[in-house]
Amino acid sequence: MGMGRPREFDAETALDRAMEVFWRHGYEGATIAQLTEAMAINPPSLYACFGNKEGLLKAALDRYTKLRGVWMDEVVAAPTARDVAERMLMGIADKQTDPANPPGCLLVQGGIACGTGSENVPFELATRRAQNEDQLRDRFVRAKAEGDLKPTSDPAALARYVSAVSVGMGVMASSGADREALRQVASVAVQAVEAQSGS
Amino acid sequence: MGMGRPREFDAETALDRAMEVFWRHGYEGATIAQLTEAMAINPPSLYACFGNKEGLLKAALDRYTKLRGVWMDEVVAAPTARDVAERMLMGIADKQTDPANPPGCLLVQGGIACGTGSENVPFELATRRAQNEDQLRDRFVRAKAEGDLKPTSDPAALARYVSAVSVGMGVMASSGADREALRQVASVAVQAVEAQSGS
DNA sequence: CCACATTTGTAGCGACCACTACATATCTGG
DNA sequence: CCAGATATGTAGTGGTCGCTACAAATGTGG
């Protein structure tokens, strides 16, 4: 018995193309026709490989968070809570205005509000954003233990705050805000973390 | 010559219903069938009154920003820049988790990413968000002139920052964050404004 | 070279979308 | 009571959506 005809496209590069379409148009705004054209394949290949449109989104989200995870590891490696916040928010200011990528963040842009039948897409996005926040919280817990943050500070609240600012910057970027505007926001935002630093 | 049959529904209450549908499902996620059912009218009445789907959205956005404008006037009436920020962000924490309304903010929830053919919907939302930011900036300019903010502070950057945090909170709320979580974010965010206070 | 497994491209499926033609109903001005 | 004007409800329109049946193409094991 044979092993069948091998696929003629590379799944990872196809995912990268799909990721960009979701990133730019959102989940419901992206059509199968756009996706297959960007991926340079035909619908049956898409469905054989990813199941359906939502499966393709999940695969794209996984790839996105995996790539961002590498960067987040560098972020939380900063020496102090303040530096973590600065590195993250300034990095976001740069990344979300990088013309190499669609503006904003896929985890926001992908689709906040969805129509009936796609209710769990926002949930998928929120879950992945929460992972980021957890990583940040763990880092701030450590900062508090090390005396880098005040004993009265709330690491979870700080993490939520930095995460919220990130999301806000993502929406700004998708609305056309330039890098300087985002850096201003990041710069001010860091001051709140700074206010919780020292003993 | 007669003046024709009078309309049997109240346009404002119908608009309120439509606003809620857009708020909950986004622009593209909201269908004409859902809208007409919520408004308790039939499609021809909708099109005769609002032109088309996008016209209905604009009317809903105008009504939304008008209602919020009243509240924003109270916000910028706070005595100091810090109090403006606190009143605004804490107010948002409450409003965006009020079960009487859909979670989040219509100007974000309405639709960040849209499909081909609706590209100007995100623009409409961003424009109305910018109006809010302008109002905030004017207030911070005054605060700086009054010595309430440091001479080195940047009112425009502060306004952008508060606006960005608001948007971030809106996305959090639409993802199911509770009031306490939003208040924590607001509380931390105010500290950055506080860092620019005094001389 | 053959039987089998899998992919690929074409072509089109039913469902739903925003939107509207049309006949009917309900008003005002004369 | 009548003529003109506008609103309403029914019942669709063409177009696009996500998705798939099917046959041809391309691989492997015997």
Short mmCIF file of C-alpha atoms (C1' of nucleotides) in Angstrom, two decimals:
data_model
loop_
_atom_site.label_atom_id
_atom_site.label_comp_id
_atom_site.label_asym_id
_atom_site.label_seq_id
_atom_site.Cartn_x
_atom_site.Cartn_y
_atom_site.Cartn_z
CA MET A 1 0.00 0.00 0.00
CA GLY A 2 1.34 3.46 -0.94
CA MET A 3 1.69 6.55 1.19
CA GLY A 4 -0.20 8.85 -1.13
CA ARG A 5 0.75 11.95 -3.03
CA PRO A 6 2.91 14.30 -0.97
CA ARG A 7 1.71 17.85 -0.42
CA GLU A 8 3.23 20.41 -2.69
CA PHE A 9 3.21 23.41 -0.35
CA ASP A 10 5.02 24.16 2.89
CA ALA A 11 2.55 24.32 5.77
CA GLU A 12 4.56 26.81 7.81
CA THR A 13 5.02 29.39 5.08
CA ALA A 14 1.36 28.99 4.16
CA LEU A 15 0.51 29.65 7.82
CA ASP A 16 2.60 32.78 7.78
CA ARG A 17 0.63 34.09 4.84
CA ALA A 18 -2.67 33.19 6.50
CA MET A 19 -1.54 34.84 9.73
CA GLU A 20 -0.97 38.08 7.89
CA VAL A 21 -4.43 38.00 6.32
CA PHE A 22 -6.14 37.41 9.69
CA TRP A 23 -3.92 40.08 11.20
CA ARG A 24 -4.92 42.66 8.64
CA HIS A 25 -8.61 41.86 8.15
CA GLY A 26 -9.68 40.10 11.33
CA TYR A 27 -11.23 36.66 11.54
CA GLU A 28 -14.59 37.39 9.98
CA GLY A 29 -13.20 39.97 7.60
CA ALA A 30 -10.79 37.43 6.12
CA THR A 31 -12.41 35.30 3.43
CA ILE A 32 -11.39 31.83 2.34
CA ALA A 33 -10.73 33.25 -1.12
CA GLN A 34 -8.27 35.79 0.30
CA LEU A 35 -6.63 33.19 2.49
CA THR A 36 -6.19 30.60 -0.25
CA GLU A 37 -4.84 33.21 -2.62
CA ALA A 38 -2.30 34.45 -0.05
CA MET A 39 -1.36 30.86 0.81
CA ALA A 40 -1.10 30.03 -2.90
CA ILE A 41 -3.22 26.89 -2.48
CA ASN A 42 -6.78 25.84 -3.26
CA PRO A 43 -9.60 25.44 -0.75
CA PRO A 44 -9.46 21.62 -0.57
CA SER A 45 -5.80 21.78 0.42
CA LEU A 46 -6.63 24.26 3.15
CA TYR A 47 -9.41 22.11 4.58
CA ALA A 48 -7.38 18.91 4.34
CA CYS A 49 -4.56 20.54 6.29
CA PHE A 50 -6.33 22.72 8.87
CA GLY A 51 -9.85 21.35 9.10
CA ASN A 52 -11.77 24.59 8.65
CA LYS A 53 -11.42 28.36 8.90
CA GLU A 54 -11.34 28.36 12.69
CA GLY A 55 -8.73 25.60 12.71
CA LEU A 56 -6.59 27.69 10.43
CA LEU A 57 -6.95 30.66 12.77
CA LYS A 58 -5.94 28.58 15.77
CA ALA A 59 -2.88 27.31 13.94
CA ALA A 60 -2.00 30.89 12.99
CA LEU A 61 -2.50 32.02 16.59
CA ASP A 62 -0.27 29.24 17.86
CA ARG A 63 2.42 30.26 15.45
CA TYR A 64 2.04 33.91 16.39
CA THR A 65 2.25 33.30 20.13
CA LYS A 66 5.18 30.97 19.63
CA LEU A 67 7.13 33.66 17.79
CA ARG A 68 6.16 36.29 20.36
CA GLY A 69 7.03 33.89 23.17
CA VAL A 70 10.69 34.02 22.21
CA TRP A 71 10.59 37.78 22.46
CA MET A 72 8.67 37.73 25.76
CA ASP A 73 11.36 35.54 27.26
CA GLU A 74 13.84 38.30 26.53
CA VAL A 75 11.49 40.89 28.00
CA VAL A 76 11.07 39.19 31.36
CA ALA A 77 14.83 38.66 31.50
CA ALA A 78 15.25 42.39 32.15
CA PRO A 79 16.82 43.10 35.57
CA THR A 80 14.00 45.10 37.17
CA ALA A 81 10.22 45.38 36.97
CA ARG A 82 10.60 48.85 35.54
CA ASP A 83 12.95 47.61 32.84
CA VAL A 84 10.60 44.74 32.04
CA ALA A 85 7.78 47.21 31.51
CA GLU A 86 9.93 49.55 29.47
CA ARG A 87 11.40 46.82 27.31
CA MET A 88 7.97 45.35 26.67
CA LEU A 89 6.08 48.55 25.95
CA MET A 90 8.84 50.14 23.89
CA GLY A 91 9.26 46.91 22.01
CA ILE A 92 5.55 46.87 21.29
CA ALA A 93 5.75 50.46 20.05
CA ASP A 94 8.34 49.34 17.54
CA LYS A 95 6.81 46.03 16.56
CA GLN A 96 3.31 47.34 16.07
CA THR A 97 4.47 50.08 13.73
CA ASP A 98 6.89 47.89 11.81
CA PRO A 99 5.88 48.09 8.14
CA ALA A 100 7.03 44.48 7.72
CA ASN A 101 3.93 43.40 9.64
CA PRO A 102 0.32 44.56 9.62
CA PRO A 103 -0.19 47.28 12.25
CA GLY A 104 -1.38 46.33 15.72
CA CYS A 105 -1.48 42.92 17.36
CA LEU A 106 -3.04 39.82 15.89
CA LEU A 107 -4.47 38.89 19.29
CA VAL A 108 -6.53 42.09 19.22
CA GLN A 109 -6.90 42.70 15.53
CA GLY A 110 -7.91 39.11 14.88
CA GLY A 111 -11.38 39.80 16.12
CA ILE A 112 -12.80 41.23 19.30
CA ALA A 113 -16.43 41.15 18.36
CA CYS A 114 -17.67 38.33 16.17
CA GLY A 115 -20.98 37.30 14.72
CA THR A 116 -23.16 34.41 15.78
CA GLY A 117 -21.36 31.13 15.25
CA SER A 118 -17.89 32.47 15.97
CA GLU A 119 -18.31 33.33 19.64
CA ASN A 120 -15.31 31.30 20.73
CA VAL A 121 -12.89 33.19 18.51
CA PRO A 122 -12.72 36.13 20.94
CA PHE A 123 -12.26 33.55 23.69
CA GLU A 124 -9.30 32.02 21.88
CA LEU A 125 -7.68 35.43 21.58
CA ALA A 126 -8.35 36.38 25.19
CA THR A 127 -6.84 33.11 26.40
CA ARG A 128 -3.60 33.78 24.58
CA ARG A 129 -3.44 37.33 25.85
CA ALA A 130 -3.92 35.99 29.37
CA GLN A 131 -0.88 33.75 28.95
CA ASN A 132 1.19 36.82 28.29
CA GLU A 133 -0.20 38.48 31.37
CA ASP A 134 0.57 35.44 33.52
CA GLN A 135 4.16 35.46 32.41
CA LEU A 136 4.39 39.12 33.31
CA ARG A 137 2.78 38.58 36.70
CA ASP A 138 5.23 35.83 37.59
CA ARG A 139 8.06 38.18 36.76
CA PHE A 140 6.61 40.94 38.95
CA VAL A 141 6.10 38.50 41.82
CA ARG A 142 9.80 37.80 41.63
CA ALA A 143 10.56 41.52 41.49
CA LYS A 144 8.60 42.04 44.67
CA ALA A 145 10.41 39.20 46.40
CA GLU A 146 13.71 40.72 45.38
CA GLY A 147 12.73 44.09 46.82
CA ASP A 148 12.69 45.64 43.39
CA LEU A 149 8.99 46.42 43.85
CA LYS A 150 7.52 47.91 47.04
CA PRO A 151 6.16 45.44 49.61
CA THR A 152 2.78 47.15 49.18
CA SER A 153 2.73 46.68 45.41
CA ASP A 154 0.37 44.28 43.66
CA PRO A 155 2.22 42.25 41.00
CA ALA A 156 -1.00 40.92 39.47
CA ALA A 157 -2.44 44.41 39.14
CA LEU A 158 0.78 45.67 37.59
CA ALA A 159 0.80 42.83 35.08
CA ARG A 160 -2.82 43.49 34.19
CA TYR A 161 -1.98 47.14 33.77
CA VAL A 162 0.96 46.58 31.44
CA SER A 163 -1.11 44.09 29.50
CA ALA A 164 -3.99 46.57 29.18
CA VAL A 165 -1.66 49.31 27.96
CA SER A 166 -0.27 46.87 25.38
CA VAL A 167 -3.72 46.17 24.06
CA GLY A 168 -4.54 49.86 23.93
CA MET A 169 -1.37 50.51 21.95
CA GLY A 170 -2.32 47.74 19.56
CA VAL A 171 -5.66 49.34 18.81
CA MET A 172 -3.97 52.71 18.35
CA ALA A 173 -1.48 51.21 15.93
CA SER A 174 -4.22 49.56 13.89
CA SER A 175 -5.90 52.96 13.64
CA GLY A 176 -2.83 54.51 12.07
CA ALA A 177 -0.92 55.89 15.08
CA ASP A 178 2.78 56.27 14.30
CA ARG A 179 5.74 54.99 16.25
CA GLU A 180 6.33 58.26 18.08
CA ALA A 181 2.78 58.33 19.43
CA LEU A 182 3.10 54.77 20.71
CA ARG A 183 6.45 55.53 22.32
CA GLN A 184 4.93 58.46 24.13
CA VAL A 185 2.26 56.21 25.54
CA ALA A 186 4.83 53.60 26.55
CA SER A 187 7.00 56.24 28.14
CA VAL A 188 4.20 57.57 30.31
CA ALA A 189 2.99 54.08 31.16
CA VAL A 190 6.37 53.06 32.52
CA GLN A 191 6.13 55.83 35.09
CA ALA A 192 3.31 54.01 36.85
CA VAL A 193 5.53 50.96 37.25
CA GLU A 194 8.33 53.21 38.37
CA ALA A 195 6.06 54.58 41.08
CA GLN A 196 5.91 51.06 42.54
CA SER A 197 9.68 50.62 42.47
CA GLY A 198 12.14 50.98 45.33
CA SER A 199 11.24 50.40 48.94
CA MET B 1 -50.86 67.28 -1.51
CA GLY B 2 -50.62 65.06 1.56
CA MET B 3 -47.63 64.55 3.82
CA GLY B 4 -47.64 60.79 3.68
CA ARG B 5 -48.11 58.10 6.24
CA PRO B 6 -46.27 58.85 9.50
CA ARG B 7 -43.70 56.36 10.74
CA GLU B 8 -44.95 54.04 13.41
CA PHE B 9 -41.70 53.57 15.33
CA ASP B 10 -39.58 55.97 17.35
CA ALA B 11 -36.25 56.52 15.60
CA GLU B 12 -34.29 57.17 18.79
CA THR B 13 -35.37 54.06 20.64
CA ALA B 14 -34.81 52.04 17.48
CA LEU B 15 -31.32 53.54 17.33
CA ASP B 16 -30.68 52.52 20.93
CA ARG B 17 -31.54 48.93 20.08
CA ALA B 18 -29.32 49.01 16.99
CA MET B 19 -26.49 50.52 19.03
CA GLU B 20 -26.63 47.60 21.42
CA VAL B 21 -26.46 45.06 18.59
CA PHE B 22 -23.41 46.74 17.02
CA TRP B 23 -21.87 47.03 20.47
CA ARG B 24 -22.27 43.36 21.17
CA HIS B 25 -21.50 41.83 17.77
CA GLY B 26 -19.40 44.44 15.96
CA TYR B 27 -20.21 46.01 12.63
CA GLU B 28 -19.70 43.03 10.38
CA GLY B 29 -20.93 40.56 12.96
CA ALA B 30 -24.26 42.35 13.23
CA THR B 31 -26.72 41.24 10.55
CA ILE B 32 -29.62 43.21 9.16
CA ALA B 33 -31.91 40.47 10.43
CA GLN B 34 -30.61 40.90 13.99
CA LEU B 35 -30.83 44.66 13.74
CA THR B 36 -34.35 44.78 12.38
CA GLU B 37 -35.54 42.28 14.97
CA ALA B 38 -33.99 44.28 17.81
CA MET B 39 -35.40 47.51 16.40
CA ALA B 40 -38.80 45.85 15.91
CA ILE B 41 -39.06 47.09 12.35
CA ASN B 42 -38.73 45.60 8.87
CA PRO B 43 -35.80 46.11 6.50
CA PRO B 44 -37.52 48.69 4.25
CA SER B 45 -38.16 50.92 7.26
CA LEU B 46 -34.52 50.67 8.23
CA TYR B 47 -33.27 51.62 4.78
CA ALA B 48 -35.81 54.41 4.38
CA CYS B 49 -34.71 55.92 7.68
CA PHE B 50 -30.92 55.33 7.75
CA GLY B 51 -29.95 54.70 4.13
CA ASN B 52 -27.96 51.52 4.63
CA LYS B 53 -26.12 49.48 7.24
CA GLU B 54 -23.22 51.88 7.45
CA GLY B 55 -25.57 54.83 7.77
CA LEU B 56 -27.23 53.09 10.68
CA LEU B 57 -23.85 52.53 12.31
CA LYS B 58 -22.92 56.19 11.94
CA ALA B 59 -26.21 57.25 13.47
CA ALA B 60 -25.61 54.82 16.34
CA LEU B 61 -22.07 56.12 16.79
CA ASP B 62 -23.31 59.70 16.86
CA ARG B 63 -25.83 58.82 19.50
CA TYR B 64 -23.21 56.93 21.52
CA THR B 65 -20.67 59.75 21.46
CA LYS B 66 -23.37 62.27 22.28
CA LEU B 67 -24.34 60.32 25.40
CA ARG B 68 -20.71 59.84 26.37
CA GLY B 69 -20.00 63.50 25.68
CA VAL B 70 -22.21 64.51 28.58
CA TRP B 71 -20.21 62.25 30.84
CA MET B 72 -16.87 63.44 29.46
CA ASP B 73 -17.83 67.02 30.27
CA GLU B 74 -18.15 65.99 33.90
CA VAL B 75 -14.82 64.19 33.73
CA VAL B 76 -12.80 67.15 32.48
CA ALA B 77 -14.51 69.32 35.08
CA ALA B 78 -12.45 67.58 37.77
CA PRO B 79 -10.12 70.00 39.59
CA THR B 80 -6.76 68.45 38.71
CA ALA B 81 -5.20 66.38 35.92
CA ARG B 82 -4.84 63.50 38.34
CA ASP B 83 -8.51 63.68 39.27
CA VAL B 84 -9.50 63.89 35.61
CA ALA B 85 -7.58 60.69 34.94
CA GLU B 86 -8.98 58.97 37.99
CA ARG B 87 -12.54 60.01 37.32
CA MET B 88 -12.30 58.93 33.72
CA LEU B 89 -10.57 55.60 34.21
CA MET B 90 -12.59 54.59 37.26
CA GLY B 91 -15.75 55.64 35.48
CA ILE B 92 -14.78 53.47 32.54
CA ALA B 93 -14.14 50.56 34.87
CA ASP B 94 -17.71 50.89 36.10
CA LYS B 95 -19.39 51.63 32.79
CA GLN B 96 -17.69 48.88 30.85
CA THR B 97 -18.71 46.24 33.36
CA ASP B 98 -22.25 47.53 33.81
CA PRO B 99 -24.59 44.64 32.98
CA ALA B 100 -27.08 47.18 31.62
CA ASN B 101 -24.80 47.62 28.61
CA PRO B 102 -22.77 45.22 26.51
CA PRO B 103 -19.23 44.91 27.90
CA GLY B 104 -16.49 47.12 26.52
CA CYS B 105 -16.74 50.24 24.41
CA LEU B 106 -18.71 50.55 21.19
CA LEU B 107 -15.90 52.59 19.63
CA VAL B 108 -13.59 49.59 20.01
CA GLN B 109 -16.04 46.73 19.96
CA GLY B 110 -17.80 48.10 16.89
CA GLY B 111 -15.10 46.81 14.65
CA ILE B 112 -11.36 47.24 14.59
CA ALA B 113 -10.64 45.00 11.66
CA CYS B 114 -13.14 44.82 8.85
CA GLY B 115 -13.41 43.03 5.55
CA THR B 116 -13.01 44.52 2.10
CA GLY B 117 -15.72 47.05 1.42
CA SER B 118 -15.98 48.30 5.00
CA GLU B 119 -12.54 49.87 5.35
CA ASN B 120 -13.90 53.20 6.48
CA VAL B 121 -15.74 51.76 9.46
CA PRO B 122 -12.51 51.51 11.52
CA PHE B 123 -11.78 55.06 10.39
CA GLU B 124 -15.12 56.26 11.68
CA LEU B 125 -14.41 54.68 15.06
CA ALA B 126 -10.87 56.04 15.27
CA THR B 127 -12.10 59.54 14.47
CA ARG B 128 -14.53 59.49 17.35
CA ARG B 129 -11.93 58.13 19.72
CA ALA B 130 -9.62 60.95 18.67
CA GLN B 131 -12.26 63.50 19.64
CA ASN B 132 -12.19 62.13 23.15
CA GLU B 133 -8.43 62.35 23.22
CA ASP B 134 -8.50 65.97 22.02
CA GLN B 135 -10.85 66.93 24.81
CA LEU B 136 -8.53 65.30 27.30
CA ARG B 137 -5.48 67.02 25.85
CA ASP B 138 -7.09 70.43 26.09
CA ARG B 139 -7.83 69.76 29.72
CA PHE B 140 -4.22 68.73 30.39
CA VAL B 141 -2.91 71.82 28.61
CA ARG B 142 -4.93 73.87 31.06
CA ALA B 143 -3.63 71.80 33.95
CA LYS B 144 -0.08 72.54 32.88
CA ALA B 145 -0.83 76.25 32.60
CA GLU B 146 -2.29 76.20 36.10
CA GLY B 147 0.83 74.55 37.48
CA ASP B 148 -1.12 71.39 38.27
CA LEU B 149 1.16 69.47 35.91
CA LYS B 150 4.95 69.84 35.83
CA PRO B 151 6.37 72.36 33.33
CA THR B 152 8.24 69.45 31.74
CA SER B 153 5.11 67.36 31.26
CA ASP B 154 3.61 66.68 27.84
CA PRO B 155 -0.18 67.13 27.90
CA ALA B 156 -0.66 65.52 24.49
CA ALA B 157 1.33 62.46 25.52
CA LEU B 158 -0.63 62.21 28.77
CA ALA B 159 -3.92 62.42 26.89
CA ARG B 160 -2.81 59.77 24.45
CA TYR B 161 -1.78 57.61 27.35
CA VAL B 162 -5.08 57.86 29.20
CA SER B 163 -6.89 57.24 25.94
CA ALA B 164 -4.78 54.16 25.23
CA VAL B 165 -5.43 52.77 28.71
CA SER B 166 -9.16 53.32 28.17
CA VAL B 167 -9.08 51.33 24.97
CA GLY B 168 -7.11 48.56 26.64
CA MET B 169 -9.67 48.39 29.43
CA GLY B 170 -12.43 48.20 26.86
CA VAL B 171 -10.88 45.18 25.22
CA MET B 172 -10.37 43.56 28.62
CA ALA B 173 -14.01 44.14 29.52
CA SER B 174 -15.22 42.62 26.28
CA SER B 175 -13.12 39.55 27.07
CA GLY B 176 -14.92 39.05 30.36
CA ALA B 177 -12.71 40.95 32.84
CA ASP B 178 -14.68 41.93 35.94
CA ARG B 179 -14.99 45.35 37.53
CA GLU B 180 -12.30 44.71 40.10
CA ALA B 181 -9.73 43.86 37.44
CA LEU B 182 -10.52 47.03 35.52
CA ARG B 183 -10.31 49.13 38.67
CA GLN B 184 -6.89 47.73 39.41
CA VAL B 185 -5.73 48.76 35.98
CA ALA B 186 -7.23 52.23 36.40
CA SER B 187 -5.66 52.58 39.80
CA VAL B 188 -2.18 51.80 38.54
CA ALA B 189 -2.65 53.94 35.46
CA VAL B 190 -3.48 57.01 37.53
CA GLN B 191 -0.08 56.76 39.18
CA ALA B 192 1.62 57.68 35.92
CA VAL B 193 -0.42 60.88 35.75
CA GLU B 194 0.35 61.48 39.40
CA ALA B 195 4.06 61.26 38.59
CA GLN B 196 3.60 64.30 36.35
CA SER B 197 1.77 66.30 38.99
CA GLY B 198 3.12 68.99 41.28
CA SER B 199 6.06 71.21 40.38
"C1'" DC C 1 4.02 -2.16 -13.71
"C1'" DC C 2 0.22 -2.38 -10.59
"C1'" DA C 3 -3.05 -1.48 -6.53
"C1'" DC C 4 -3.62 1.83 -3.13
"C1'" DA C 5 -3.35 6.26 -0.59
"C1'" DT C 6 -3.26 10.99 -0.57
"C1'" DT C 7 -3.20 15.71 -2.84
"C1'" DT C 8 -4.64 18.83 -6.27
"C1'" DG C 9 -7.66 21.70 -9.28
"C1'" DT C 10 -12.32 22.53 -11.01
"C1'" DA C 11 -16.62 23.49 -10.32
"C1'" DG C 12 -20.34 24.18 -7.66
"C1'" DC C 13 -23.20 23.17 -3.31
"C1'" DG C 14 -26.74 25.23 0.10
"C1'" DA C 15 -26.97 29.07 3.27
"C1'" DC C 16 -26.84 33.54 4.36
"C1'" DC C 17 -25.63 38.25 3.33
"C1'" DA C 18 -27.15 43.33 2.43
"C1'" DC C 19 -30.59 45.20 0.04
"C1'" DT C 20 -35.11 46.18 -2.68
"C1'" DA C 21 -39.57 45.79 -5.93
"C1'" DC C 22 -44.11 45.96 -5.15
"C1'" DA C 23 -48.60 46.04 -3.47
"C1'" DT C 24 -51.06 47.67 0.53
"C1'" DA C 25 -52.06 50.70 4.38
"C1'" DT C 26 -52.29 55.22 6.47
"C1'" DC C 27 -51.68 59.84 6.67
"C1'" DT C 28 -52.50 65.26 4.93
"C1'" DG C 29 -54.21 69.08 1.90
"C1'" DG C 30 -58.01 70.46 -0.75
"C1'" DC D 1 -64.29 62.01 -0.12
"C1'" DC D 2 -60.45 62.31 -3.13
"C1'" DA D 3 -55.50 62.71 -4.82
"C1'" DG D 4 -50.83 62.72 -3.64
"C1'" DA D 5 -47.22 61.23 -0.53
"C1'" DT D 6 -44.91 58.40 2.59
"C1'" DA D 7 -44.55 54.05 5.60
"C1'" DT D 8 -45.21 49.19 6.01
"C1'" DG D 9 -45.05 44.02 5.29
"C1'" DT D 10 -44.15 40.26 2.09
"C1'" DA D 11 -41.29 38.08 -0.52
"C1'" DG D 12 -37.91 37.92 -2.81
"C1'" DT D 13 -33.11 39.70 -5.65
"C1'" DG D 14 -28.16 38.87 -7.03
"C1'" DG D 15 -23.92 38.14 -4.75
"C1'" DT D 16 -20.80 36.09 -1.66
"C1'" DC D 17 -19.90 33.19 2.10
"C1'" DG D 18 -17.65 28.70 4.06
"C1'" DC D 19 -17.20 24.43 2.49
"C1'" DT D 20 -17.03 20.04 -0.47
"C1'" DA D 21 -17.93 16.21 -4.36
"C1'" DC D 22 -15.39 14.47 -7.82
"C1'" DA D 23 -12.06 13.19 -11.07
"C1'" DA D 24 -7.35 13.68 -12.46
"C1'" DA D 25 -2.56 13.75 -10.86
"C1'" DT D 26 1.25 11.97 -8.13
"C1'" DG D 27 3.37 9.56 -4.90
"C1'" DT D 28 4.76 4.55 -2.35
"C1'" DG D 29 4.93 -0.64 -1.39
"C1'" DG D 30 4.81 -5.10 -3.60
#
